[in-house]
Amino acid sequence: MRTHWWRAALASAGLFVGVFAGESSLFGIVPILLWCLLAGYWRTGAVVGLILLVLLVWFTVPRELGWSGPWVPSSLELFWLHPLLASVVCLAGLAVERRMLAGVWLLTMVLIGFVGTVLVLLWQHEAKPGDEGVVPGPAGVRIVEGAGRCGSGGCARELTATGDRAIDVMRAHLTSRGFGAAPPLSRDERMCRVTGLAVEHEVCAELRVQAANSVRVVWYVNRS
């Protein structure tokens, strides 16, 4: 037990991060669990495991906190870029332990990640966008989500916020979730946020004022 304590601690920490960041982030735990099985010595295992845990936090937590920018990984990069980088880290650990043949399992993990990426891309092409930091909405306004729509330009979701200074409340909410002012449309205000280390993922939200205390928000992934 003394030599295997780090495996249980690492797996528990990875699970905690995955649950905190949402169900889609649970795939990011796979490299940690695989390393717990592959590592032969506790010193190498603990050091490499800690690096993998930091990598998982980087790929999941900033986006969950509403941060954005070119250093914030996108949700899709969790499926292909994260296992790729994690495999490099694990290979370095296996090289120290002189157990490189075990690296074939890492290749399998990377291939599964790329297959998962393709499947997610196919699903997103015909599906409405996720919450993307827009929902759940802020306190102080009443939120009613609409049916959304899909067309030749892609799919979008929408909500209507009503309440005192609804437009200002929603604008502040989007700003807190990493959205910034973007070139406006002919009649509507638009805010966008960008994530992605290797491939840019841009989400835009249009604020369409309906009345003094009512605003309609339409958000979509900008594929242009």
GROMACS .gro file of N, CA and C in nm, residues 3-14 29-41 45-46 48-50 52 90 99 106:
model
  102
    3THR      N    1   0.358   0.184  -0.152
    3THR     CA    2   0.412   0.218  -0.283
    3THR      C    3   0.303   0.249  -0.386
    4HIS      N    4   0.178   0.229  -0.350
    4HIS     CA    5   0.070   0.252  -0.447
    4HIS      C    6  -0.026   0.363  -0.404
    5TRP      N    7   0.006   0.435  -0.299
    5TRP     CA    8  -0.084   0.540  -0.251
    5TRP      C    9  -0.106   0.648  -0.355
    6TRP      N   10   0.000   0.676  -0.432
    6TRP     CA   11  -0.007   0.786  -0.528
    6TRP      C   12  -0.108   0.756  -0.640
    7ARG      N   13  -0.127   0.627  -0.672
    7ARG     CA   14  -0.223   0.592  -0.778
    7ARG      C   15  -0.365   0.631  -0.737
    8ALA      N   16  -0.403   0.594  -0.617
    8ALA     CA   17  -0.537   0.628  -0.569
    8ALA      C   18  -0.554   0.779  -0.555
    9ALA      N   19  -0.449   0.847  -0.505
    9ALA     CA   20  -0.458   0.992  -0.487
    9ALA      C   21  -0.470   1.062  -0.622
   10LEU      N   22  -0.391   1.016  -0.721
   10LEU     CA   23  -0.393   1.078  -0.854
   10LEU      C   24  -0.527   1.055  -0.924
   11ALA      N   25  -0.577   0.932  -0.918
   11ALA     CA   26  -0.705   0.901  -0.982
   11ALA      C   27  -0.818   0.981  -0.917
   12SER      N   28  -0.816   0.995  -0.786
   12SER     CA   29  -0.920   1.071  -0.716
   12SER      C   30  -0.914   1.219  -0.753
   13ALA      N   31  -0.793   1.275  -0.761
   13ALA     CA   32  -0.778   1.416  -0.798
   13ALA      C   33  -0.824   1.440  -0.942
   14GLY      N   34  -0.790   1.348  -1.032
   14GLY     CA   35  -0.835   1.361  -1.170
   14GLY      C   36  -0.985   1.354  -1.183
   29ILE      N   37  -0.970   1.235  -1.809
   29ILE     CA   38  -0.915   1.154  -1.701
   29ILE      C   39  -0.844   1.030  -1.756
   30VAL      N   40  -0.874   0.992  -1.880
   30VAL     CA   41  -0.821   0.868  -1.937
   30VAL      C   42  -0.667   0.862  -1.930
   31PRO      N   43  -0.593   0.968  -1.970
   31PRO     CA   44  -0.447   0.959  -1.959
   31PRO      C   45  -0.398   0.934  -1.816
   32ILE      N   46  -0.465   0.994  -1.719
   32ILE     CA   47  -0.425   0.975  -1.579
   32ILE      C   48  -0.449   0.832  -1.536
   33LEU      N   49  -0.565   0.777  -1.568
   33LEU     CA   50  -0.595   0.639  -1.530
   33LEU      C   51  -0.500   0.541  -1.599
   34LEU      N   52  -0.470   0.569  -1.726
   34LEU     CA   53  -0.379   0.481  -1.800
   34LEU      C   54  -0.239   0.486  -1.740
   35TRP      N   55  -0.195   0.606  -1.701
   35TRP     CA   56  -0.063   0.618  -1.640
   35TRP      C   57  -0.057   0.545  -1.506
   36CYS      N   58  -0.164   0.548  -1.432
   36CYS     CA   59  -0.169   0.475  -1.305
   36CYS      C   60  -0.146   0.326  -1.325
   37LEU      N   61  -0.187   0.274  -1.441
   37LEU     CA   62  -0.167   0.132  -1.472
   37LEU      C   63  -0.028   0.105  -1.529
   38LEU      N   64   0.029   0.201  -1.603
   38LEU     CA   65   0.155   0.177  -1.672
   38LEU      C   66   0.278   0.201  -1.585
   39ALA      N   67   0.271   0.298  -1.496
   39ALA     CA   68   0.390   0.337  -1.418
   39ALA      C   69   0.437   0.221  -1.332
   40GLY      N   70   0.570   0.205  -1.325
   40GLY     CA   71   0.626   0.096  -1.246
   40GLY      C   72   0.683   0.138  -1.113
   41TYR      N   73   0.730   0.262  -1.101
   41TYR     CA   74   0.793   0.309  -0.978
   41TYR      C   75   0.719   0.433  -0.927
   45GLY      N   76   0.614   0.768  -1.118
   45GLY     CA   77   0.469   0.773  -1.131
   45GLY      C   78   0.409   0.897  -1.072
   46ALA      N   79   0.455   0.937  -0.954
   46ALA     CA   80   0.399   1.055  -0.888
   46ALA      C   81   0.434   1.182  -0.962
   48VAL      N   82   0.525   1.224  -1.292
   48VAL     CA   83   0.454   1.230  -1.420
   48VAL      C   84   0.305   1.249  -1.396
   49GLY      N   85   0.251   1.182  -1.294
   49GLY     CA   86   0.109   1.196  -1.263
   49GLY      C   87   0.072   1.339  -1.227
   50LEU      N   88   0.160   1.406  -1.154
   50LEU     CA   89   0.133   1.546  -1.118
   50LEU      C   90   0.131   1.635  -1.242
   52LEU      N   91   0.050   1.536  -1.543
   52LEU     CA   92  -0.075   1.505  -1.613
   52LEU      C   93  -0.194   1.574  -1.547
   90CYS      N   94   0.384   1.093  -2.080
   90CYS     CA   95   0.392   0.955  -2.034
   90CYS      C   96   0.510   0.882  -2.097
   99ARG      N   97   1.087   0.137  -2.004
   99ARG     CA   98   0.974   0.048  -2.033
   99ARG      C   99   0.896   0.101  -2.153
  106LEU      N  100  -0.041   0.400  -2.516
  106LEU     CA  101  -0.056   0.545  -2.536
  106LEU      C  102  -0.100   0.574  -2.679
   0.00000   0.00000   0.00000
